[in-house]
CSV table of C-alpha atoms in Angstrom, one decimal:
chain,number,residue,atom,x,y,z
Z,1379,MET,CA,-6.3,23.3,-74.8
Z,1380,LEU,CA,-3.8,22.7,-72.1
Z,1381,HIS,CA,-0.2,24.1,-72.3
Z,1382,GLY,CA,2.3,21.3,-72.9
Z,1383,GLU,CA,-0.1,19.0,-74.7
Z,1384,GLU,CA,-0.5,20.7,-78.0
Z,1385,GLY,CA,-3.5,19.4,-79.9
Z,1386,ILE,CA,-5.1,17.7,-76.9
Z,1387,ASP,CA,-8.4,19.0,-75.6
Z,1388,SER,CA,-8.9,17.9,-71.9
Z,1389,SER,CA,-12.4,19.3,-71.8
Z,1390,GLY,CA,-13.9,16.2,-73.3
Z,1391,GLU,CA,-14.2,17.4,-76.9
Z,1392,THR,CA,-12.4,15.3,-79.5
Z,1393,GLU,CA,-11.1,16.0,-82.9
Z,1394,ASP,CA,-11.3,13.8,-86.0
Z,1395,LEU,CA,-7.7,13.0,-86.4
Z,1396,LYS,CA,-6.7,11.4,-89.8
Z,1397,LEU,CA,-4.3,8.5,-89.3
Z,1398,VAL,CA,-1.8,8.6,-92.1
Z,1399,ARG,CA,1.2,6.7,-90.7
Z,1400,LEU,CA,1.0,2.9,-90.3
Z,1401,ALA,CA,2.4,3.3,-86.8
Z,1402,ASP,CA,-0.5,5.5,-85.8
Z,1403,THR,CA,-3.1,3.1,-87.2
Z,1404,LEU,CA,-1.6,0.2,-85.3
Z,1405,PHE,CA,-1.4,2.2,-82.1
Z,1406,ALA,CA,-5.1,3.3,-82.5
Z,1407,VAL,CA,-6.2,-0.3,-83.0
Z,1408,ARG,CA,-4.2,-1.4,-80.0
Z,1409,MET,CA,-5.7,1.3,-77.8
Z,1410,GLU,CA,-9.2,0.6,-78.9
Z,1411,LYS,CA,-8.8,-3.1,-78.0
Z,1412,MET,CA,-7.2,-2.4,-74.6
Z,1413,LEU,CA,-9.8,0.3,-73.7
Z,1414,ASN,CA,-12.6,-2.0,-74.7
Z,1415,GLU,CA,-11.3,-4.8,-72.5
Z,1416,TRP,CA,-10.9,-2.4,-69.6
Z,1417,ARG,CA,-14.4,-0.9,-70.1
Z,1418,SER,CA,-16.0,-4.4,-70.4
Z,1419,GLY,CA,-14.3,-5.4,-67.2
Z,1420,LEU,CA,-15.8,-2.5,-65.4
Z,1421,LEU,CA,-19.4,-3.0,-66.7
Z,1422,HIS,CA,-19.6,-6.8,-66.7
Z,1423,GLY,CA,-17.4,-7.7,-63.7
Z,1424,GLY,CA,-14.6,-9.0,-65.9
Z,1425,ASN,CA,-10.9,-8.5,-65.5
Z,1426,ALA,CA,-10.3,-4.8,-65.0
Z,1427,SER,CA,-6.8,-5.3,-63.8
Z,1428,SER,CA,-5.1,-2.6,-61.8
Z,1429,GLU,CA,-2.2,-2.4,-64.3
Z,1430,PHE,CA,-2.1,-3.1,-68.0
Z,1431,PRO,CA,1.0,-4.6,-69.6
Z,1432,ARG,CA,3.4,-2.2,-71.3
Z,1433,ILE,CA,2.4,-1.2,-74.8
Z,1434,SER,CA,5.4,-2.8,-76.5
Z,1435,ASN,CA,8.7,-4.3,-75.6
Z,1436,GLY,CA,11.1,-1.7,-74.3
Z,1437,SER,CA,8.4,0.9,-74.0
Z,1438,THR,CA,7.9,3.0,-70.8
Z,1439,GLN,CA,4.2,3.5,-71.6
Z,1440,SER,CA,1.7,2.0,-69.1
Z,1441,MET,CA,-1.9,2.4,-68.0
Z,1442,GLU,CA,-3.0,1.7,-64.5
Z,1443,THR,CA,-6.5,1.5,-63.0
Z,1444,VAL,CA,-7.1,4.3,-60.4
Z,1445,PHE,CA,-9.9,6.6,-59.3
Z,1446,HIS,CA,-10.2,10.1,-60.5
Z,1447,HIS,CA,-12.7,12.4,-58.8
Z,1448,MET,CA,-14.5,9.3,-57.4
Z,1449,ARG,CA,-14.7,7.7,-60.9
Z,1450,PRO,CA,-12.9,4.7,-62.3
Z,1451,ALA,CA,-10.1,5.8,-64.5
Z,1452,LEU,CA,-6.9,4.8,-66.3
Z,1453,SER,CA,-3.8,6.9,-65.5
Z,1454,LEU,CA,-1.6,7.3,-68.6
Z,1455,LYS,CA,2.2,7.4,-68.2
Z,1456,GLY,CA,4.9,7.6,-70.8
Z,1457,PHE,CA,2.8,8.7,-73.8
Z,1458,THR,CA,3.9,11.4,-76.2
Z,1459,SER,CA,1.7,14.3,-77.1
Z,1460,HIS,CA,1.0,12.8,-80.5
Z,1461,GLN,CA,0.0,9.4,-79.1
Z,1462,LEU,CA,-2.4,11.1,-76.7
Z,1463,ARG,CA,-4.0,12.9,-79.6
Z,1464,VAL,CA,-4.5,9.6,-81.3
Z,1465,LEU,CA,-5.9,8.1,-78.1
Z,1466,ASN,CA,-8.3,11.1,-77.7
Z,1467,SER,CA,-9.5,10.5,-81.3
Z,1468,VAL,CA,-10.1,6.8,-80.5
Z,1469,LEU,CA,-12.2,7.8,-77.5
Z,1470,GLY,CA,-14.4,10.1,-79.6
Z,1471,LYS,CA,-15.0,7.6,-82.3
Z,1472,HIS,CA,-15.6,4.4,-80.2
Z,1473,PHE,CA,-16.3,5.3,-76.6
Z,1474,GLY,CA,-19.1,7.7,-75.7
Z,1475,ASP,CA,-18.8,7.1,-72.0
Z,1476,LEU,CA,-15.0,7.4,-71.8
Z,1477,VAL,CA,-13.4,10.9,-71.7
Z,1478,TYR,CA,-9.8,12.1,-71.7
Z,1479,ILE,CA,-8.9,14.4,-68.8
Z,1480,ARG,CA,-5.6,16.1,-68.0
Z,1481,SER,CA,-5.2,17.1,-64.4
Z,1482,ASN,CA,-2.6,18.6,-62.1
Z,1483,ASP,CA,-1.6,17.5,-58.7
Z,1484,LYS,CA,-0.5,19.8,-55.8
Z,1485,ASP,CA,3.0,20.1,-57.2
Z,1486,SER,CA,1.6,21.2,-60.6
Z,1487,CYS,CA,2.7,17.9,-62.2
Z,1488,SER,CA,0.5,17.2,-65.2
Z,1489,GLN,CA,-1.2,13.8,-65.4
Z,1490,GLY,CA,-3.5,12.3,-68.1
Z,1491,PHE,CA,-6.5,10.1,-67.4
Z,1492,VAL,CA,-9.1,8.2,-69.3
Z,1493,VAL,CA,-12.2,8.4,-67.1
Z,1494,TYR,CA,-15.4,6.3,-67.2
Z,1495,THR,CA,-18.7,8.3,-66.8
Z,1496,ASP,CA,-22.0,6.5,-66.3
Z,1497,SER,CA,-24.2,9.1,-67.9
Z,1498,GLU,CA,-24.2,12.2,-70.1
Z,1499,SER,CA,-24.8,14.5,-67.1
Z,1500,ASP,CA,-21.9,12.8,-65.3
Z,1501,LYS,CA,-19.7,13.4,-68.3
Z,1502,GLU,CA,-20.7,17.1,-68.3
Z,1503,ASN,CA,-20.0,17.4,-64.6
Z,1504,LEU,CA,-16.6,15.9,-65.0
Z,1505,MET,CA,-15.7,18.2,-67.8
Z,1506,LYS,CA,-16.8,21.2,-65.7
Z,1507,GLU,CA,-14.7,19.9,-62.7
Z,1508,ALA,CA,-11.7,19.7,-65.0
Z,1509,LYS,CA,-12.3,23.2,-66.3
Z,1510,ASP,CA,-12.7,24.6,-62.8
Z,1511,GLU,CA,-9.5,22.9,-61.8
Z,1512,ARG,CA,-7.5,24.3,-64.7
Z,1513,LYS,CA,-8.9,27.8,-63.8
Z,1514,ARG,CA,-7.8,27.4,-60.2
Z,1515,LEU,CA,-4.4,26.3,-61.3
Z,1516,ALA,CA,-4.1,29.3,-63.6
Z,1517,GLU,CA,-5.1,31.7,-60.8
Z,1518,ARG,CA,-2.5,30.1,-58.5
Z,1519,LYS,CA,0.2,30.6,-61.1
Z,1520,ILE,CA,-0.9,34.2,-61.6
Z,1521,GLN,CA,-0.9,34.9,-57.9
Z,1522,SER,CA,2.5,33.3,-57.4
Z,1523,ALA,CA,3.9,35.5,-60.2
Z,1524,ILE,CA,2.4,38.7,-59.0
Z,1525,GLY,CA,5.0,39.2,-56.2
Z,1526,PHE,CA,5.3,42.7,-54.8
Z,1527,ARG,CA,2.2,43.8,-56.6
Z,1528,GLN,CA,0.2,42.1,-53.8
Z,1529,VAL,CA,1.9,44.4,-51.3
Z,1530,ILE,CA,1.0,47.5,-53.2
Z,1531,ASP,CA,-2.6,46.4,-53.7
Z,1532,LEU,CA,-2.9,45.6,-50.0
Z,1533,LEU,CA,-1.6,49.0,-49.0
Z,1534,ALA,CA,-4.0,50.7,-51.4
Z,1535,SER,CA,-7.0,48.6,-50.3
Z,1536,GLU,CA,-6.4,49.1,-46.6
Z,1537,LYS,CA,-5.7,52.8,-47.0
Z,1538,LYS,CA,-2.5,52.5,-45.0
Z,1539,LEU,CA,-0.3,55.5,-44.2
Z,1540,ILE,CA,2.7,55.5,-46.5
Z,1541,VAL,CA,5.8,56.9,-45.0
Z,1542,GLY,CA,8.8,58.1,-47.1
Z,1543,HIS,CA,11.7,60.5,-47.0
Z,1544,ASN,CA,11.9,63.0,-49.8
Z,1545,CYS,CA,9.7,60.5,-51.6
Z,1546,PHE,CA,8.0,62.3,-54.5
Z,1547,LEU,CA,10.1,60.4,-57.0
Z,1548,ASP,CA,9.6,57.2,-55.1
Z,1549,ILE,CA,5.8,57.6,-55.3
Z,1550,ALA,CA,6.1,58.4,-59.0
Z,1551,HIS,CA,8.1,55.2,-59.5
Z,1552,VAL,CA,5.5,53.1,-57.6
Z,1553,TYR,CA,2.7,54.7,-59.7
Z,1554,SER,CA,4.5,54.0,-63.0
Z,1555,LYS,CA,5.2,50.4,-62.1
Z,1556,PHE,CA,1.9,49.4,-60.4
Z,1557,VAL,CA,-0.8,51.9,-61.4
Z,1558,GLY,CA,-0.1,53.1,-64.9
Z,1559,PRO,CA,1.8,55.6,-67.1
Z,1560,LEU,CA,2.6,58.8,-65.4
Z,1561,PRO,CA,0.0,61.6,-66.2
Z,1562,SER,CA,1.2,64.5,-68.2
Z,1563,THR,CA,0.7,67.1,-65.4
Z,1564,ALA,CA,1.4,67.2,-61.7
Z,1565,GLU,CA,-2.2,68.0,-61.0
Z,1566,LYS,CA,-3.5,64.9,-62.7
Z,1567,PHE,CA,-0.8,62.8,-61.0
Z,1568,VAL,CA,-1.7,63.9,-57.5
Z,1569,ALA,CA,-5.4,63.5,-58.1
Z,1570,SER,CA,-4.8,59.9,-59.2
Z,1571,ILE,CA,-2.2,59.0,-56.6
Z,1572,ASN,CA,-4.5,60.4,-53.9
Z,1573,SER,CA,-7.2,57.9,-55.0
Z,1574,HIS,CA,-4.9,55.0,-54.5
Z,1575,PHE,CA,-2.8,56.2,-51.5
Z,1576,PRO,CA,-4.9,58.8,-49.7
Z,1577,TYR,CA,-2.4,59.1,-46.8
Z,1578,ILE,CA,1.3,59.8,-47.4
Z,1579,VAL,CA,3.7,61.5,-45.0
Z,1580,ASP,CA,7.2,62.7,-46.0
Z,1581,THR,CA,9.5,62.7,-43.0
Z,1582,LYS,CA,11.7,65.4,-44.7
Z,1583,ILE,CA,8.7,67.8,-44.6
Z,1584,LEU,CA,8.0,66.7,-41.0
Z,1585,LEU,CA,11.5,67.6,-40.0
Z,1586,ASN,CA,11.4,71.0,-41.6
Z,1587,VAL,CA,7.8,72.1,-40.9
Z,1588,ASN,CA,7.6,71.1,-37.2
Z,1589,PRO,CA,9.3,73.9,-35.2
Z,1590,MET,CA,10.8,71.6,-32.6
Z,1591,LEU,CA,12.1,69.1,-35.0
Z,1592,HIS,CA,13.3,71.9,-37.4
Z,1593,GLN,CA,15.2,73.4,-34.5
Z,1594,ARG,CA,16.7,70.1,-33.7
Z,1595,MET,CA,17.9,69.6,-37.3
Z,1596,LYS,CA,19.0,73.2,-38.1
Z,1597,LYS,CA,22.7,72.4,-37.5
Z,1598,SER,CA,22.7,69.4,-39.9
Z,1599,SER,CA,21.3,68.3,-43.2
Z,1600,THR,CA,17.8,66.7,-43.3
Z,1601,SER,CA,19.1,64.0,-45.7
Z,1602,LEU,CA,18.0,60.5,-44.7
Z,1603,SER,CA,21.4,59.5,-43.2
Z,1604,SER,CA,21.9,62.8,-41.4
Z,1605,ALA,CA,18.4,62.7,-39.9
Z,1606,PHE,CA,18.9,59.1,-38.8
Z,1607,SER,CA,22.2,59.9,-37.1
Z,1608,SER,CA,20.7,63.0,-35.4
Z,1609,LEU,CA,17.4,61.4,-34.2
Z,1610,CYS,CA,18.4,57.8,-33.7
Z,1611,PRO,CA,22.1,57.7,-32.6
Z,1612,GLN,CA,21.3,54.9,-30.2
Z,1613,ILE,CA,20.4,52.6,-33.1
Z,1614,GLU,CA,23.1,53.6,-35.5
Z,1615,PHE,CA,26.0,53.8,-33.0
Z,1616,SER,CA,24.6,51.5,-30.2
Z,1617,SER,CA,25.2,54.3,-27.8
Z,1618,ARG,CA,23.3,56.1,-25.0
Z,1619,SER,CA,23.0,59.8,-25.6
Z,1620,SER,CA,22.9,62.4,-22.8
Z,1621,ASP,CA,21.0,64.7,-25.1
Z,1622,SER,CA,17.7,65.6,-23.3
Z,1623,PHE,CA,16.0,65.7,-26.7
Z,1624,LEU,CA,16.6,62.0,-27.0
Z,1625,GLN,CA,15.9,61.0,-23.4
Z,1626,GLN,CA,12.3,60.1,-24.2
Z,1627,ARG,CA,13.0,58.3,-27.4
Z,1628,VAL,CA,11.2,55.3,-28.8
Z,1629,ASN,CA,12.9,52.0,-28.1
Z,1630,ILE,CA,13.3,50.0,-31.3
Z,1631,ASP,CA,14.4,46.4,-31.1
Z,1632,VAL,CA,16.4,45.2,-34.1
Z,1633,GLU,CA,16.9,41.5,-35.0
Z,1634,ILE,CA,20.0,41.0,-37.1
Z,1635,ASP,CA,21.9,37.9,-38.2
Z,1636,ASN,CA,25.6,37.2,-37.5
Z,1637,VAL,CA,26.6,38.4,-41.0
Z,1638,ARG,CA,24.8,41.7,-40.6
Z,1639,CYS,CA,25.9,42.3,-37.1
Z,1640,SER,CA,29.5,42.9,-38.0
Z,1641,ASN,CA,28.5,45.7,-40.4
Z,1642,TRP,CA,25.5,47.0,-38.4
Z,1643,ASN,CA,27.2,50.2,-37.1
Z,1644,ALA,CA,28.1,51.3,-40.6
Z,1645,GLY,CA,24.7,50.4,-41.8
Z,1646,GLY,CA,23.6,49.7,-45.3
Z,1647,LYS,CA,22.8,53.2,-46.5
Z,1648,HIS,CA,21.4,53.5,-50.0
Z,1649,GLU,CA,20.2,49.9,-49.8
Z,1650,ALA,CA,16.4,49.9,-50.2
Z,1651,GLY,CA,15.7,47.8,-47.1
Z,1652,TYR,CA,18.0,49.8,-44.8
Z,1653,ASP,CA,16.8,53.1,-46.2
Z,1654,ALA,CA,13.2,52.0,-45.4
Z,1655,PHE,CA,14.4,51.0,-41.9
Z,1656,MET,CA,16.0,54.4,-41.3
Z,1657,THR,CA,12.8,56.2,-42.5
Z,1658,GLY,CA,10.7,54.2,-40.2
Z,1659,CYS,CA,12.9,54.9,-37.2
Z,1660,ILE,CA,12.9,58.7,-38.0
Z,1661,PHE,CA,9.1,58.6,-38.3
Z,1662,ALA,CA,8.7,56.8,-35.0
Z,1663,GLN,CA,11.1,59.2,-33.2
Z,1664,ALA,CA,9.4,62.2,-34.7
Z,1665,CYS,CA,5.9,61.0,-33.7
Z,1666,ASN,CA,7.2,60.4,-30.2
Z,1667,HIS,CA,8.1,64.1,-30.0
Z,1668,LEU,CA,4.7,65.0,-31.4
Z,1669,GLY,CA,3.1,63.4,-28.4
Z,1670,PHE,CA,2.3,59.9,-29.6
Z,1671,ASP,CA,2.4,57.5,-26.6
Z,1672,PHE,CA,3.8,54.2,-27.9
Z,1673,ASN,CA,3.7,52.7,-24.4
Z,1674,GLN,CA,0.0,52.2,-24.5
Z,1675,HIS,CA,0.0,48.9,-26.3
Z,1676,SER,CA,-3.7,48.4,-25.8
Z,1677,GLN,CA,-4.5,51.3,-28.0
Z,1678,ILE,CA,-3.9,51.0,-31.8
Z,1679,VAL,CA,-2.8,54.4,-33.1
Z,1680,ASN,CA,-4.5,55.4,-36.4
Z,1681,PHE,CA,-1.7,57.6,-37.7
Z,1682,ALA,CA,-3.6,58.4,-40.9
Z,1683,GLN,CA,-6.5,60.0,-39.0
Z,1684,ASN,CA,-4.6,61.5,-36.1
Z,1685,GLU,CA,-4.9,65.3,-35.7
Z,1686,LYS,CA,-1.2,65.6,-34.6
Z,1687,LEU,CA,-0.1,64.5,-38.1
Z,1688,GLU,CA,-2.9,66.1,-40.1
Z,1689,LYS,CA,-0.9,69.2,-41.2
Z,1690,TYR,CA,2.0,67.0,-42.4
Z,1691,ILE,CA,0.1,64.3,-44.4
Z,1692,ASN,CA,-0.3,64.4,-48.2
Z,1693,ARG,CA,2.3,67.1,-48.7
Z,1694,LEU,CA,5.4,66.3,-50.8
Z,1695,TYR,CA,8.3,68.3,-52.1
Z,1696,LEU,CA,8.1,69.0,-55.8
Z,1697,SER,CA,11.4,70.9,-55.5
Z,1698,TRP,CA,13.4,70.7,-52.3
Z,1699,THR,CA,15.9,73.4,-53.4
Z,1700,ARG,CA,13.1,75.9,-54.1
Z,1701,GLY,CA,10.9,74.7,-51.2
Z,1702,ASP,CA,7.9,73.9,-53.5
Z,1703,ILE,CA,5.4,71.7,-51.7
Z,1704,ILE,CA,2.4,70.1,-53.4
Z,1705,ASP,CA,-0.7,69.1,-51.6
Z,1706,LEU,CA,-1.9,65.7,-52.8
Z,1707,ARG,CA,-5.5,66.5,-51.8
Z,1708,THR,CA,-5.8,69.7,-53.8
Z,1709,GLY,CA,-3.0,69.6,-56.4
Z,1710,HIS,CA,-1.9,73.1,-55.3
Z,1711,SER,CA,1.7,73.8,-54.6
Z,1712,ASN,CA,3.4,76.5,-52.6
Z,1713,ALA,CA,6.9,77.6,-51.7
Z,1714,ASP,CA,7.8,78.2,-48.1
Z,1715,ASN,CA,11.4,79.3,-48.8
Z,1716,TRP,CA,13.0,77.4,-45.9
Z,1717,ARG,CA,16.0,77.1,-48.1
Z,1718,VAL,CA,17.4,79.4,-50.7
Z,1719,SER,CA,18.3,77.7,-53.9
Z,1720,LYS,CA,22.1,77.6,-54.6
Z,1721,PHE,CA,21.5,76.5,-58.1
Z,1722,LYS,CA,21.0,78.9,-61.0
Z,1723,TYR,CA,20.0,77.2,-64.2
Z,1724,GLU,CA,21.9,79.7,-66.3
Z,1725,ASN,CA,25.1,78.5,-64.6
Z,1726,ILE,CA,24.7,74.9,-65.7
Z,1727,VAL,CA,26.3,73.1,-68.6
Z,1728,LEU,CA,25.3,69.6,-69.7
Z,1729,ILE,CA,28.1,67.5,-71.1
Z,1730,TRP,CA,27.4,64.0,-72.7
Z,1731,ASN,CA,29.1,61.4,-74.8
Z,1732,PHE,CA,32.5,62.1,-73.2
Z,1733,PRO,CA,34.9,59.1,-72.8
Z,1734,ARG,CA,33.2,56.7,-70.4
Z,1735,LYS,CA,36.4,56.3,-68.3
Z,1736,LEU,CA,36.2,59.9,-67.0
Z,1737,LYS,CA,34.6,60.5,-63.6
Z,1738,ALA,CA,33.0,63.7,-62.3
Z,1739,ARG,CA,36.1,64.6,-60.3
Z,1740,GLU,CA,38.4,64.2,-63.4
Z,1741,ILE,CA,36.0,66.3,-65.6
Z,1742,LYS,CA,36.0,69.1,-62.9
Z,1743,GLU,CA,39.8,69.0,-62.8
Z,1744,CYS,CA,40.1,69.4,-66.6
Z,1745,ILE,CA,37.7,72.4,-66.6
Z,1746,CYS,CA,39.4,74.1,-63.6
Z,1747,LYS,CA,42.8,73.8,-65.3
Z,1748,ALA,CA,41.3,75.8,-68.2
Z,1749,PHE,CA,39.2,78.4,-66.4
Z,1750,GLY,CA,40.6,78.5,-62.8
Z,1751,SER,CA,40.3,76.5,-59.7
Z,1752,ALA,CA,37.2,78.4,-58.5
Z,1753,SER,CA,35.4,78.3,-61.9
Z,1754,VAL,CA,33.4,75.1,-61.2
Z,1755,THR,CA,31.2,74.7,-58.2
Z,1756,SER,CA,30.3,71.0,-58.7
Z,1757,VAL,CA,30.1,68.2,-61.3
Z,1758,TYR,CA,27.3,65.6,-61.0
Z,1759,HIS,CA,26.8,62.4,-63.0
Z,1760,VAL,CA,23.4,62.1,-64.6
Z,1761,ASP,CA,24.4,58.6,-65.7
Z,1762,ASP,CA,27.5,57.0,-67.2
Z,1763,SER,CA,27.1,59.1,-70.4
Z,1764,ALA,CA,26.3,62.6,-69.1
Z,1765,VAL,CA,27.2,65.1,-66.3
Z,1766,PHE,CA,26.0,68.4,-65.1
Z,1767,VAL,CA,28.7,71.1,-64.6
Z,1768,LEU,CA,27.7,73.9,-62.2
Z,1769,PHE,CA,29.8,76.9,-63.0
Z,1770,LYS,CA,30.4,79.8,-60.7
Z,1771,ASN,CA,28.6,82.2,-63.1
Z,1772,SER,CA,26.8,82.3,-66.4
Z,1773,GLU,CA,29.7,84.0,-68.2
Z,1774,LEU,CA,31.8,80.9,-67.7
Z,1775,VAL,CA,29.1,78.8,-69.3
Z,1776,TRP,CA,29.4,80.8,-72.6
Z,1777,ASP,CA,33.2,80.8,-72.3
Z,1778,PHE,CA,33.3,77.1,-71.9
Z,1779,LEU,CA,30.9,76.4,-74.9
Z,1780,THR,CA,32.9,78.9,-77.1
Z,1781,LEU,CA,36.2,77.3,-76.2
Z,1782,LYS,CA,34.9,73.9,-76.9
Z,1783,ARG,CA,33.7,75.0,-80.3
Z,1784,GLN,CA,37.1,76.5,-81.1
Z,1785,LEU,CA,39.1,73.4,-79.9
Z,1786,GLU,CA,36.9,71.2,-82.1
Z,1787,SER,CA,37.3,73.3,-85.1
Z,1788,THR,CA,41.1,72.9,-85.2
Z,1789,ASP,CA,43.5,70.0,-85.1
Z,1790,GLY,CA,46.5,71.9,-84.0
Z,1791,PRO,CA,48.9,71.1,-81.1
Z,1792,VAL,CA,47.1,73.5,-78.9
Z,1793,SER,CA,43.9,71.6,-79.0
Z,1794,VAL,CA,45.6,68.3,-78.5
Z,1795,LEU,CA,47.5,69.5,-75.4
Z,1796,HIS,CA,44.6,71.6,-74.0
Z,1797,PRO,CA,43.2,70.5,-70.6
Z,1798,LEU,CA,39.8,70.0,-72.2
Z,1799,SER,CA,41.2,67.5,-74.7
Z,1800,LYS,CA,40.5,64.6,-72.3
Z,1801,ILE,CA,36.8,65.5,-72.3
Z,1802,LEU,CA,36.6,66.1,-76.1
Z,1803,GLU,CA,38.5,62.9,-76.9
Z,1804,GLY,CA,36.7,60.9,-79.6
Z,1805,GLY,CA,35.1,63.8,-81.2
Z,1806,ASN,CA,31.5,62.9,-80.1
Z,1807,THR,CA,31.3,65.0,-76.9
Z,1808,GLY,CA,28.2,67.1,-76.7
Z,1809,ALA,CA,27.6,70.2,-74.6
Z,1810,ALA,CA,24.8,72.6,-74.1
Z,1811,ASP,CA,23.1,74.8,-71.6
Z,1812,TYR,CA,20.2,73.9,-69.3
Z,1813,GLU,CA,17.6,74.9,-71.9
Z,1814,ALA,CA,18.7,71.9,-73.9
Z,1815,TYR,CA,18.2,69.6,-70.9
Z,1816,LYS,CA,14.6,70.8,-70.6
Z,1817,GLU,CA,14.1,70.3,-74.3
Z,1818,ILE,CA,15.4,66.7,-74.0
Z,1819,CYS,CA,13.4,65.9,-70.9
Z,1820,SER,CA,10.2,67.3,-72.3
Z,1821,SER,CA,10.0,64.5,-74.9
Z,1822,HIS,CA,7.7,61.5,-74.4
Z,1823,ILE,CA,10.6,59.3,-75.6
Z,1824,SER,CA,12.6,57.6,-72.8
Z,1825,LYS,CA,16.0,56.0,-73.2
Z,1826,ILE,CA,18.2,54.4,-70.5
Z,1827,LEU,CA,21.3,56.6,-71.2
Z,1828,PHE,CA,21.0,60.3,-71.5
Z,1829,SER,CA,23.3,60.4,-74.6
Z,1830,ASP,CA,20.8,58.0,-76.4
Z,1831,GLN,CA,17.9,60.2,-75.2
Z,1832,ALA,CA,19.5,63.3,-76.6
Z,1833,GLU,CA,20.3,61.6,-79.9
Z,1834,THR,CA,16.7,60.2,-80.2
Z,1835,VAL,CA,15.1,63.5,-79.4
Z,1836,GLY,CA,17.3,65.2,-82.0
Z,1837,VAL,CA,19.3,67.5,-79.8
Z,1838,LYS,CA,22.7,67.4,-81.4
Z,1839,SER,CA,26.0,68.2,-79.9
Z,1840,ARG,CA,25.8,72.0,-79.4
Z,1841,THR,CA,29.4,73.3,-79.4
Z,1842,ARG,CA,28.6,77.0,-79.1
Z,1843,PRO,CA,26.3,79.4,-77.2
Z,1844,ASP,CA,23.2,80.2,-79.2
Z,1845,LEU,CA,23.0,83.7,-80.7
Z,1846,GLN,CA,20.4,85.9,-79.1
Z,1847,GLY,CA,17.8,85.4,-81.9
Z,1848,GLU,CA,18.2,81.6,-81.8
Z,1849,THR,CA,17.8,81.7,-78.0
Z,1850,GLU,CA,14.6,83.7,-78.3
Z,1851,ARG,CA,13.1,81.3,-80.9
Z,1852,ARG,CA,14.0,78.3,-78.8
Z,1853,GLU,CA,12.3,79.9,-75.7
Z,1854,GLU,CA,9.2,80.5,-77.8
Z,1855,ASN,CA,9.2,76.8,-78.9
Z,1856,THR,CA,9.6,75.6,-75.3
Z,1857,VAL,CA,7.2,77.9,-73.6
Z,1858,ALA,CA,4.7,75.0,-73.2
Z,1859,VAL,CA,7.2,72.8,-71.5
Z,1860,THR,CA,6.3,72.2,-67.9
Z,1861,HIS,CA,8.6,72.6,-64.9
Z,1862,LYS,CA,9.0,68.9,-64.5
Z,1863,ALA,CA,12.6,69.0,-65.7
Z,1864,SER,CA,13.4,71.8,-63.3
Z,1865,ASP,CA,11.9,69.9,-60.4
Z,1866,LEU,CA,13.8,66.8,-61.2
Z,1867,ILE,CA,17.1,68.5,-61.5
Z,1868,ASP,CA,16.4,70.4,-58.2
Z,1869,ALA,CA,15.9,67.1,-56.4
Z,1870,PHE,CA,18.8,65.5,-58.2
Z,1871,LEU,CA,21.3,68.3,-57.4
Z,1872,ALA,CA,20.1,68.6,-53.8
Z,1873,ASN,CA,20.7,64.9,-53.2
Z,1874,ARG,CA,24.0,64.9,-55.0
Z,1875,GLU,CA,25.1,68.0,-53.1
Z,1876,GLU,CA,24.6,66.2,-49.8
Z,1877,VAL,CA,26.5,63.2,-51.0
Z,1878,GLU,CA,29.4,65.3,-52.3
Z,1879,THR,CA,29.5,67.3,-49.0
Z,1880,ALA,CA,29.6,64.2,-47.0
Z,1881,THR,CA,32.4,62.8,-49.1
Z,1882,THR,CA,34.4,66.0,-48.9
Z,1883,ASN,CA,34.1,66.2,-45.2
């Protein structure tokens, strides 16, 4: 049954439609008479005119003699779905060699036909042709709706080298959107992702592992924008560098429109397309320094199988701050300690459900007024409903949670005028240590906002540090929780640190 013509079977099968209304009975008699005249004209050389008169005065309905799939046919125009059902019933009762077919043209416009068939086998062939045509149309619609999925499938089928920058989370997003739900463990994830994308190279690892590139980047961050500025200044700033390291650089031609040209020097950092462009430029420049000869146009470089890239392929950062690298081929991880983590989890406080108008800078100012200007190292937004506060030491964590509890337990003028009152406004502000974050993230439930996630998981607003016994019990309950939460926060804090440093400078 075709969409848009409810109750009409365009495969040739008819239904015994009971005609209740007088209008339907008269319409059926009229259709039987007109179809009989048209059929007789075809068989006996009578008057099978190219166009029938309109059904009634003022009606837009008409039937015209045409050919459909090399067979005589009547094209039907202006009929309602109900009228076509009545017509189809008339064909089944009175005309064994006429069949109703609904077809689609190249523009996917639906058109109904009454087609003459000269034998039972011809009728079966026509119905099969109509069925195949509907199938092809459905497949075209599906293909047109697939979109970017076709790109992912092509990359997987061709076993192309995937290039990213600090791309573990990017690969995880691609997996969840185009492969399936994320596996419960990192080992299962890497085994599955390696079967779909067997060759992945992370340019952040490339810049840190290769001695020459690492030496080049030691004075600057290996964030995407910093690496692009260091390795590809001629592209970002349209300048010629005297740096000998860049003398043998890869020439990259860029085609941009007039609108983009005015903003090209500033770039579109953090736009997906421009980030991909920067990653590609960094990779090309790095490969050039590894000894790839891009001037030999006659030779197609197979990056995925090249021995110069072998040691860098299929290794991704699980935790950049701890230096944990996972091998996608084996599922094993190791820490090379190129960078000492600045983040101690016991120094972190998670705050959520604070007034939405507050930004990270304002929250930091409020806390520093209460505990001193050097008490807070950084404040990072998780989303609009939650922030991480990185204190100077763990003692300040307990001091903050204790003070918050005290202020919320009294309505005196001190609590109203206290610097933390802006954060506690509304009475719904929650705060807890990093263990609460792991507990919330370990749940299989996923909400858009962190505050909703915390409420759904059942972690209430904790306004005081846990007593030692409570802490021990909670640690026993969360011993099975994996390090996924730690890995995510590591990557998150590292990226935010780079952004904050760049903003401060």
